[in-house]
mmCIF file with all atom_site columns, C-alpha atoms in Angstrom:
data_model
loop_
_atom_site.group_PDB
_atom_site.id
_atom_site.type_symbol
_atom_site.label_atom_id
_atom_site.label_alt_id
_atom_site.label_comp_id
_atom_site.label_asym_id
_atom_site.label_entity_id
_atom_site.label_seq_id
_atom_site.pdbx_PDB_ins_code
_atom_site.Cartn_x
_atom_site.Cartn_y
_atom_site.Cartn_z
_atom_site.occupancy
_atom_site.B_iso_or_equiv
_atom_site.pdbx_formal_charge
_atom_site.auth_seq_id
_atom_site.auth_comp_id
_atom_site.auth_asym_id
_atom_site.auth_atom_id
_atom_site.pdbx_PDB_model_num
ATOM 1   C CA . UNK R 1 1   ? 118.308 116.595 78.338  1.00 0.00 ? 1   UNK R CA 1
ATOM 2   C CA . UNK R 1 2   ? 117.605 114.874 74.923  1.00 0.00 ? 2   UNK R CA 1
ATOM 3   C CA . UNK R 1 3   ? 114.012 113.414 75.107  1.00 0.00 ? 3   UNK R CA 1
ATOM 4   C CA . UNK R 1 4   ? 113.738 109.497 74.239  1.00 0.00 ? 4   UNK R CA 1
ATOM 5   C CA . UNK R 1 5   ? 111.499 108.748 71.185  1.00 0.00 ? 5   UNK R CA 1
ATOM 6   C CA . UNK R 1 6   ? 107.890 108.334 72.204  1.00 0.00 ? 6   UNK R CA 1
ATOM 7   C CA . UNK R 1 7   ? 107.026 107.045 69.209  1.00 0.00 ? 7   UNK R CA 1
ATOM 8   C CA . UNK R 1 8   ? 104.520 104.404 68.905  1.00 0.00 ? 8   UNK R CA 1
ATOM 9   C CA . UNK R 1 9   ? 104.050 104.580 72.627  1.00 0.00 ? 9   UNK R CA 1
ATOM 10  C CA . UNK R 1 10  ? 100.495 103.957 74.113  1.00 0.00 ? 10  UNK R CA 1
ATOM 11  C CA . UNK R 1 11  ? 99.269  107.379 75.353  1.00 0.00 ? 11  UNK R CA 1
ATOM 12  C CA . UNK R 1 12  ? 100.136 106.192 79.012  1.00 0.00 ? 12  UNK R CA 1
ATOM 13  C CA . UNK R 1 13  ? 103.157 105.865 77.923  1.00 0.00 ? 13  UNK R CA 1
ATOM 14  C CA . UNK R 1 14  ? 103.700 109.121 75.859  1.00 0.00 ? 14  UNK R CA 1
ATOM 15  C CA . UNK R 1 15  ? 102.348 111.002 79.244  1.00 0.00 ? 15  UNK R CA 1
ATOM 16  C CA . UNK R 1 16  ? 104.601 109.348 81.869  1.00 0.00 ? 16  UNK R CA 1
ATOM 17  C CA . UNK R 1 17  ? 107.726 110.297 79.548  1.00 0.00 ? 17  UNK R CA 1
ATOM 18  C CA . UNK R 1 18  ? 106.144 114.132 79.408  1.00 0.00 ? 18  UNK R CA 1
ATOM 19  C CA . UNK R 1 19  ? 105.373 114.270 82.960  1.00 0.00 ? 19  UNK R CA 1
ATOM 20  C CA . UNK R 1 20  ? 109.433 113.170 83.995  1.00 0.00 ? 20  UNK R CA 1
ATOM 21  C CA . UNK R 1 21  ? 110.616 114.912 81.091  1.00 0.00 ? 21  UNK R CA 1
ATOM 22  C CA . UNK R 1 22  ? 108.819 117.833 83.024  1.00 0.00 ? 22  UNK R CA 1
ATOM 23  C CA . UNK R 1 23  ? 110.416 117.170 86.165  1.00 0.00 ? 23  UNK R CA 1
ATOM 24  C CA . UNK R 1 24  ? 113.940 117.262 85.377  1.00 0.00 ? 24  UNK R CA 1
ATOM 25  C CA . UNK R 1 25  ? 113.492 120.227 83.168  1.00 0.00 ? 25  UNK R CA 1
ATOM 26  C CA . UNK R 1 26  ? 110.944 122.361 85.626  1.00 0.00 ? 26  UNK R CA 1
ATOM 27  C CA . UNK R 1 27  ? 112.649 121.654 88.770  1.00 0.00 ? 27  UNK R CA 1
ATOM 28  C CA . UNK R 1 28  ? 116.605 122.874 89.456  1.00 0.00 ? 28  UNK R CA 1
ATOM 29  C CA . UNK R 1 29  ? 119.024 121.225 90.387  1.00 0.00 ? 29  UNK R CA 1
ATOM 30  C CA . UNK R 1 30  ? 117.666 117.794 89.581  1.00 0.00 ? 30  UNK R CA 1
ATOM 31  C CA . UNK R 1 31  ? 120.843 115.918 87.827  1.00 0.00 ? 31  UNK R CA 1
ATOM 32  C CA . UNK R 1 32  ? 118.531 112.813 86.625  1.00 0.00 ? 32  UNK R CA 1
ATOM 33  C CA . UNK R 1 33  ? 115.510 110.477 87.616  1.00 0.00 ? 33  UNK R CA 1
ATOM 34  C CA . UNK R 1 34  ? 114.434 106.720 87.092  1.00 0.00 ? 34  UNK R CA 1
ATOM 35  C CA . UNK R 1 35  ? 111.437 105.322 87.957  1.00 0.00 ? 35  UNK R CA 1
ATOM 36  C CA . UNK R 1 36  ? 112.153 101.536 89.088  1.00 0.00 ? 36  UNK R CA 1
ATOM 37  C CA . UNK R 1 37  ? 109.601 98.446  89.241  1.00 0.00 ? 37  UNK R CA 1
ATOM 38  C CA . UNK R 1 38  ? 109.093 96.734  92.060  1.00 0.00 ? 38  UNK R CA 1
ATOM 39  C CA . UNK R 1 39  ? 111.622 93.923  90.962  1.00 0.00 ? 39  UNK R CA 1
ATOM 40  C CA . UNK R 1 40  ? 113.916 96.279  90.853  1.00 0.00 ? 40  UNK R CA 1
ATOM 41  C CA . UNK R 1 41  ? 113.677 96.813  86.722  1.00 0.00 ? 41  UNK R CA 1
ATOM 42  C CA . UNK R 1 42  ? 114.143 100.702 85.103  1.00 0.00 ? 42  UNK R CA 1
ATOM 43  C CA . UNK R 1 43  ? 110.871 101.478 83.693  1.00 0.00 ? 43  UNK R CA 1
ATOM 44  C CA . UNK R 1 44  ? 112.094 105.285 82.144  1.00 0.00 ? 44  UNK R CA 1
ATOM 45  C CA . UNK R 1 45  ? 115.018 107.575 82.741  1.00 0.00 ? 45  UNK R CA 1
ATOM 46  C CA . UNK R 1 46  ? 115.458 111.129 82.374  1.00 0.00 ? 46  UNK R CA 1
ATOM 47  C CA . UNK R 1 47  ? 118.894 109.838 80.269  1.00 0.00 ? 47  UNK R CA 1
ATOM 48  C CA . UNK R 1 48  ? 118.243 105.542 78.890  1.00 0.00 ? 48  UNK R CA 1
ATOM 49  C CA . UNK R 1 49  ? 120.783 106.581 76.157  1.00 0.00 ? 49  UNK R CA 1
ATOM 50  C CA . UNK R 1 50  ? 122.924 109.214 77.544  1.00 0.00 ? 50  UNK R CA 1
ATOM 51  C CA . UNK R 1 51  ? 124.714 107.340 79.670  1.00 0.00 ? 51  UNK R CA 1
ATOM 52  C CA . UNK R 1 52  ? 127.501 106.405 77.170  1.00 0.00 ? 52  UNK R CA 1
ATOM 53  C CA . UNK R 1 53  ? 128.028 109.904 76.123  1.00 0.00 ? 53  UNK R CA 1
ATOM 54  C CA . UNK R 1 54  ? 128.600 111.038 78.939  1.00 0.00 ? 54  UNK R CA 1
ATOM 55  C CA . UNK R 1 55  ? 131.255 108.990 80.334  1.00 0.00 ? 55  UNK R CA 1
ATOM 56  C CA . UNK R 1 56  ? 133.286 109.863 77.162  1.00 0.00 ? 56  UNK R CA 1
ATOM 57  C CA . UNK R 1 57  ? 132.817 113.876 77.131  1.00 0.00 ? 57  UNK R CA 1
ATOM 58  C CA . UNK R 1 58  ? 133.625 114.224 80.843  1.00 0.00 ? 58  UNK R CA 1
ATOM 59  C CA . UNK R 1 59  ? 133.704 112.908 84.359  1.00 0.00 ? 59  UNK R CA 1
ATOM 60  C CA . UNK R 1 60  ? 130.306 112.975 86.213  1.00 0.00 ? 60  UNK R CA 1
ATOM 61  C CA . UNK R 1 61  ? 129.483 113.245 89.672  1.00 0.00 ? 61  UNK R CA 1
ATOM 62  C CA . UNK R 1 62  ? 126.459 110.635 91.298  1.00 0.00 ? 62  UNK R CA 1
ATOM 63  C CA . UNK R 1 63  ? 125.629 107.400 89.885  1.00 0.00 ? 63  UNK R CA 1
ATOM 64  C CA . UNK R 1 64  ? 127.841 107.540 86.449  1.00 0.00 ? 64  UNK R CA 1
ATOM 65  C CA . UNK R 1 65  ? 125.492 109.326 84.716  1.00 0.00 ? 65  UNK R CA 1
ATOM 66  C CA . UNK R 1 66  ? 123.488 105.918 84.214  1.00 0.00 ? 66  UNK R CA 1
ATOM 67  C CA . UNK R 1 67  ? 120.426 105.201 84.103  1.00 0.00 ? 67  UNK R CA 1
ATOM 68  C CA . UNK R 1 68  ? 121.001 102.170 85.227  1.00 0.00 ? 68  UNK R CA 1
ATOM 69  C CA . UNK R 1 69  ? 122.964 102.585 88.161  1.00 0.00 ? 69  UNK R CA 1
ATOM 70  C CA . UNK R 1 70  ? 120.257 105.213 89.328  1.00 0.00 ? 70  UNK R CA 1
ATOM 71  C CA . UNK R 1 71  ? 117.709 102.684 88.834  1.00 0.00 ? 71  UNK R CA 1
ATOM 72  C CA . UNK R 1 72  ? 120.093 100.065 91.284  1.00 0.00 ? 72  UNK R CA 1
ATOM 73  C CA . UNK R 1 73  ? 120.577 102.517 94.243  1.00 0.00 ? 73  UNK R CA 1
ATOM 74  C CA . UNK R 1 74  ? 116.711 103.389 93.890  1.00 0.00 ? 74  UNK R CA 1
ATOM 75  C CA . UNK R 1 75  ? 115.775 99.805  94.227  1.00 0.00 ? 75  UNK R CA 1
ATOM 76  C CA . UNK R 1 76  ? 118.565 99.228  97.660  1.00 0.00 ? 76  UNK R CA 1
ATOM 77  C CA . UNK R 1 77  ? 117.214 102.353 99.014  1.00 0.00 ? 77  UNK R CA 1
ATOM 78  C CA . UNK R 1 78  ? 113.744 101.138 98.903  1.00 0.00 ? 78  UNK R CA 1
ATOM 79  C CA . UNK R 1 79  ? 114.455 97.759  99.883  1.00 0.00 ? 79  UNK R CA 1
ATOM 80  C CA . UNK R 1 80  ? 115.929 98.375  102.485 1.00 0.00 ? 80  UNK R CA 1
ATOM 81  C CA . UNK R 1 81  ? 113.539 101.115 103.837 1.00 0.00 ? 81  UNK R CA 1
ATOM 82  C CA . UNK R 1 82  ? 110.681 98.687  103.319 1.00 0.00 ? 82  UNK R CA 1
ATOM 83  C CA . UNK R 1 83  ? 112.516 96.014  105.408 1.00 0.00 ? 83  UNK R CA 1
ATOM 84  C CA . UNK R 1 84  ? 113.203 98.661  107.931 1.00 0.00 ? 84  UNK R CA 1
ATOM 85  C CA . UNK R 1 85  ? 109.330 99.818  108.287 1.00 0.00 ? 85  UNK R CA 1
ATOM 86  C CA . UNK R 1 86  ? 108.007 96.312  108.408 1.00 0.00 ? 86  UNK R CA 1
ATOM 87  C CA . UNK R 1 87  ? 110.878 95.560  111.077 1.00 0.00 ? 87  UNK R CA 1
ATOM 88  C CA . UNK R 1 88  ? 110.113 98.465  112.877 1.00 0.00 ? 88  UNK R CA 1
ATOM 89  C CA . UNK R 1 89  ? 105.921 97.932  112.275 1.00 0.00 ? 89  UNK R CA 1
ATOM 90  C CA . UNK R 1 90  ? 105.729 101.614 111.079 1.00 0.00 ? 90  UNK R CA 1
ATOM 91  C CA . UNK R 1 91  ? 103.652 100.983 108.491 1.00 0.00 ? 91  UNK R CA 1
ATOM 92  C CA . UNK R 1 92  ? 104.709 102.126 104.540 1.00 0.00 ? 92  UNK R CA 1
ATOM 93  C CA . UNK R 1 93  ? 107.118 104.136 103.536 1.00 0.00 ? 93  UNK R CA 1
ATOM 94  C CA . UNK R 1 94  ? 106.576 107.073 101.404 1.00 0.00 ? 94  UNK R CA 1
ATOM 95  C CA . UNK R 1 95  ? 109.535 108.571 100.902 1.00 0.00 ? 95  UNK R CA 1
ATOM 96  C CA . UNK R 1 96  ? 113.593 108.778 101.485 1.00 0.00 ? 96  UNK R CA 1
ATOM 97  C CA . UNK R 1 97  ? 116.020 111.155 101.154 1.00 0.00 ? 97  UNK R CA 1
ATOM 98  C CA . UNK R 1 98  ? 119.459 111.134 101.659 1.00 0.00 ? 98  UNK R CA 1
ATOM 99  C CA . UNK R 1 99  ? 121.617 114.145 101.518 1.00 0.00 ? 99  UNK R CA 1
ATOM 100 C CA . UNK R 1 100 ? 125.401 114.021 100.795 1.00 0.00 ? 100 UNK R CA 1
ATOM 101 C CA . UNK R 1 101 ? 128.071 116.627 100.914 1.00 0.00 ? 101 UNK R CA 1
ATOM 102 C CA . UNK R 1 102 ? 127.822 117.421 97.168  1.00 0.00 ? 102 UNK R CA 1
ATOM 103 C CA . UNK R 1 103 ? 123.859 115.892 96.664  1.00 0.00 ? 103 UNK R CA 1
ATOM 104 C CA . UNK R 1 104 ? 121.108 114.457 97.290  1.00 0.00 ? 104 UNK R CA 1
ATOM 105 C CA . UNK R 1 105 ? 119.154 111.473 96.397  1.00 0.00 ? 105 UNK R CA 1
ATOM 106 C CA . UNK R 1 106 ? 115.217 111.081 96.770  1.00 0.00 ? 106 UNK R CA 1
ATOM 107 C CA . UNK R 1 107 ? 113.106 107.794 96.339  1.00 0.00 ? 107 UNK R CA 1
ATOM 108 C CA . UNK R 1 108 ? 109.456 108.080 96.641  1.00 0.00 ? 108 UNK R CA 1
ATOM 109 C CA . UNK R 1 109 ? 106.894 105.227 96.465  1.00 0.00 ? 109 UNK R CA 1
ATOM 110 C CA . UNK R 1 110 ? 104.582 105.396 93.124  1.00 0.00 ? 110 UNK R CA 1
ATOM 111 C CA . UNK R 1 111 ? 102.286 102.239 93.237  1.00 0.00 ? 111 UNK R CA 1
ATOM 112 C CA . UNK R 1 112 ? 102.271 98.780  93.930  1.00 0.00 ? 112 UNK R CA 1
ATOM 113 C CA . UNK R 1 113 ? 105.942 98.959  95.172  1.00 0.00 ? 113 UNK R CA 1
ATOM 114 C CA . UNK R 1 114 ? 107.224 101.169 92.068  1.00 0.00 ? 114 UNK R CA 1
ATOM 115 C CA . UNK R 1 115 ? 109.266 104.092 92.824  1.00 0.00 ? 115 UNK R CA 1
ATOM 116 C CA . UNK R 1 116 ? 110.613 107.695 91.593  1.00 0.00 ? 116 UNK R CA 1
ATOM 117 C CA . UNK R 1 117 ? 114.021 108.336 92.112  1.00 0.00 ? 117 UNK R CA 1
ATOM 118 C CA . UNK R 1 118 ? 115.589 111.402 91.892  1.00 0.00 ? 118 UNK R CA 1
ATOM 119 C CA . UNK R 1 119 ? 119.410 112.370 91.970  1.00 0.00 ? 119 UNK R CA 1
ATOM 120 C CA . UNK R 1 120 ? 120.048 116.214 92.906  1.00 0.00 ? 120 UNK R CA 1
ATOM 121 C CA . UNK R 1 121 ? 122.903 118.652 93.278  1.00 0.00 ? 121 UNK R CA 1
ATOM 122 C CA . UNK R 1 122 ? 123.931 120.256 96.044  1.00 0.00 ? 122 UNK R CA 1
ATOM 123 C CA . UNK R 1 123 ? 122.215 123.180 95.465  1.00 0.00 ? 123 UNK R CA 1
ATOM 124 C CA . UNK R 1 124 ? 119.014 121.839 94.633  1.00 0.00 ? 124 UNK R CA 1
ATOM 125 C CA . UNK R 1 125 ? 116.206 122.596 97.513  1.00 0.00 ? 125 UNK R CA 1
ATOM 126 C CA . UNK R 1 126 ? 115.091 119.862 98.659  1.00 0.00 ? 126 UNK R CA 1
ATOM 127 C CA . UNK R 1 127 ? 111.511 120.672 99.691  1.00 0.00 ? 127 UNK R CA 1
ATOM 128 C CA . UNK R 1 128 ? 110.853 121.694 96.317  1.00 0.00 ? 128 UNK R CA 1
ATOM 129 C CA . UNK R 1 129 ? 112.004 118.430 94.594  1.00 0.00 ? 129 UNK R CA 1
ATOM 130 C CA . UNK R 1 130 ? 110.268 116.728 96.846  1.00 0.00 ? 130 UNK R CA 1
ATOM 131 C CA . UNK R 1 131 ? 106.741 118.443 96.091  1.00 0.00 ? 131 UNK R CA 1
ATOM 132 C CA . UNK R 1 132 ? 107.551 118.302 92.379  1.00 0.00 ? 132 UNK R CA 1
ATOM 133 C CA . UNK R 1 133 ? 108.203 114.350 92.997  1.00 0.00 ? 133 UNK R CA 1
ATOM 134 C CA . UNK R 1 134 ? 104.647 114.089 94.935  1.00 0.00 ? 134 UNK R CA 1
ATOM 135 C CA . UNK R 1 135 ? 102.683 116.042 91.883  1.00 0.00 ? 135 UNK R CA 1
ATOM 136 C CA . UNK R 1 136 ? 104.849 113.352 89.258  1.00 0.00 ? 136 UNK R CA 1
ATOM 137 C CA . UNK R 1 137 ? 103.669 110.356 91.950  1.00 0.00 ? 137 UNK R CA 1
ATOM 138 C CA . UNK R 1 138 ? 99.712  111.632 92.303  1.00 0.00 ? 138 UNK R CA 1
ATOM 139 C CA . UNK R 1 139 ? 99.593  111.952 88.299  1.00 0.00 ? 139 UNK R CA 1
ATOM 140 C CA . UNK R 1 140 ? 101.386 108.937 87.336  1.00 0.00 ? 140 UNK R CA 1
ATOM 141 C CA . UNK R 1 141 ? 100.395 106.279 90.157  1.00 0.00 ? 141 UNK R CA 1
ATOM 142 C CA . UNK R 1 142 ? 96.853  105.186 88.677  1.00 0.00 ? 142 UNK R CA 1
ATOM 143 C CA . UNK R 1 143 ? 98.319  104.363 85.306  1.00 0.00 ? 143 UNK R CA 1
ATOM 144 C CA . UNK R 1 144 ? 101.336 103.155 86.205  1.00 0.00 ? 144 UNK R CA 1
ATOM 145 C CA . UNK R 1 145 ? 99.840  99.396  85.185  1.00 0.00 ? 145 UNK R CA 1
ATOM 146 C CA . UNK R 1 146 ? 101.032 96.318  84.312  1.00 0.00 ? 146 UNK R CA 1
ATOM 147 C CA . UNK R 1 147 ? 100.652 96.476  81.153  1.00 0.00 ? 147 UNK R CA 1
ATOM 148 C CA . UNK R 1 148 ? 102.377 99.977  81.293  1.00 0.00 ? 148 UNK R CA 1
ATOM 149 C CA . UNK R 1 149 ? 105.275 98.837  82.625  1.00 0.00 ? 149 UNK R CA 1
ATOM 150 C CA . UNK R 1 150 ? 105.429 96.000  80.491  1.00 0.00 ? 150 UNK R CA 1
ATOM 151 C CA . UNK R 1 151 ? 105.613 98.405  77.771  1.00 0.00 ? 151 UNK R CA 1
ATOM 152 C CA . UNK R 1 152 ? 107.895 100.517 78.956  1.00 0.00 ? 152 UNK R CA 1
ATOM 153 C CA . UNK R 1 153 ? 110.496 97.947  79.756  1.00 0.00 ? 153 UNK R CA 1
ATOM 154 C CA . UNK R 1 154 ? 110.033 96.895  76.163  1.00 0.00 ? 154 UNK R CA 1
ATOM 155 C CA . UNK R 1 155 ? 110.482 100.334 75.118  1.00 0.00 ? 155 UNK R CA 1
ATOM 156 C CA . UNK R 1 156 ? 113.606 100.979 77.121  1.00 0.00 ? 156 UNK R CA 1
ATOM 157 C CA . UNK R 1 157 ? 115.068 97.680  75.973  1.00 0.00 ? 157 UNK R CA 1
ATOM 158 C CA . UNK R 1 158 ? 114.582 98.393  72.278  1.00 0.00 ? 158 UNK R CA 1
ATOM 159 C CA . UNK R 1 159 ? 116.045 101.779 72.836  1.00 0.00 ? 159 UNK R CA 1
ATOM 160 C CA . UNK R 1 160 ? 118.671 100.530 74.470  1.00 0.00 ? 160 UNK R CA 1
ATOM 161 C CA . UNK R 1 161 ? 119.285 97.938  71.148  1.00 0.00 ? 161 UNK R CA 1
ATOM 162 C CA . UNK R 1 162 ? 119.133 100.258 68.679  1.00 0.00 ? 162 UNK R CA 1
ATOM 163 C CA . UNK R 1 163 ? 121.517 102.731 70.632  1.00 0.00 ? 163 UNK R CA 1
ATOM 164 C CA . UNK R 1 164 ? 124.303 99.905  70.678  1.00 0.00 ? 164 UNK R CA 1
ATOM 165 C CA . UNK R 1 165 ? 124.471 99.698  67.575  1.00 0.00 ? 165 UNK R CA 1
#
């Protein structure tokens, strides 16, 4: 995994990219992550500007290798888990998983309706991810602010503008 530039990044900031960067390097079998607003927006990816790479060097398995698409299927999943608990009056949901013949996908609630999504292979064990994912969620939830995310949409979209060119 190539790191995104954390330069000029608040020290929020600089820490959230650390502590996912952390994740997908610490934990096996994780394939990518994306941690999604609550409208649905990518905040920070294991991969903002690999995406394009990858679909030239070689076929990937999971959500294209992007970012993006992650950060889609993160917000459905939670969507529609939160309409499901407040249908059912269960309460809040803290996490999902859903395991597929070749992987596994994990979205865990952050803060405020923000949430941690995690892509795995087939191999990876789940009860590990999903401890690693609580330990990202306990450490980044109180500063996951507004202004934070503000910034790192901001971030992400000027990353995403310099890449395209």
């Amino acid at each position: 995994m190539t790191a995104p530039s954390t330069f000029g990044l608040s020290s929020e900031a600089r820490n959230l990219h650390w502590l996912l960067t952390n994740l997908v390097e610490e934990v096996p079998g994780i394939q990518s992550v994306a941690v999604v607003s609550s409208d649905g927006l990518l905040l920070l990816s294991s991969d903002p500007g690999h995406a394009e790479q990858t679909r030239r060097s070689r076929p990937v398995k999971g959500p294209k290798g992007s970012a993006a698409d992650l950060a889609t299927i993160v917000s459905g999943i939670g969507s529609l888990t939160v309409g499901a608990a407040k249908l059912m009056q269960f309460g809040g949901v803290k996490h999902t998983m859903v395991a597929m013949d070749e992987g596994s996908l994990f979205v865990m609630s952050i803060s405020d309706g923000s949430l941690l999504g995690v892509h795995g292979s087939a191999e990876c064990d789940m009860s590990v991810v999903a401890y690693h994912m609580a330990l990202f969620v306990g450490r980044a939830g109180h500063v996951l602010t507004p202004e934070l995310r503000s910034e790192l949409r901001k971030s992400l979209e000027a990353e995403s503008t310099g890449s395209a060119r």
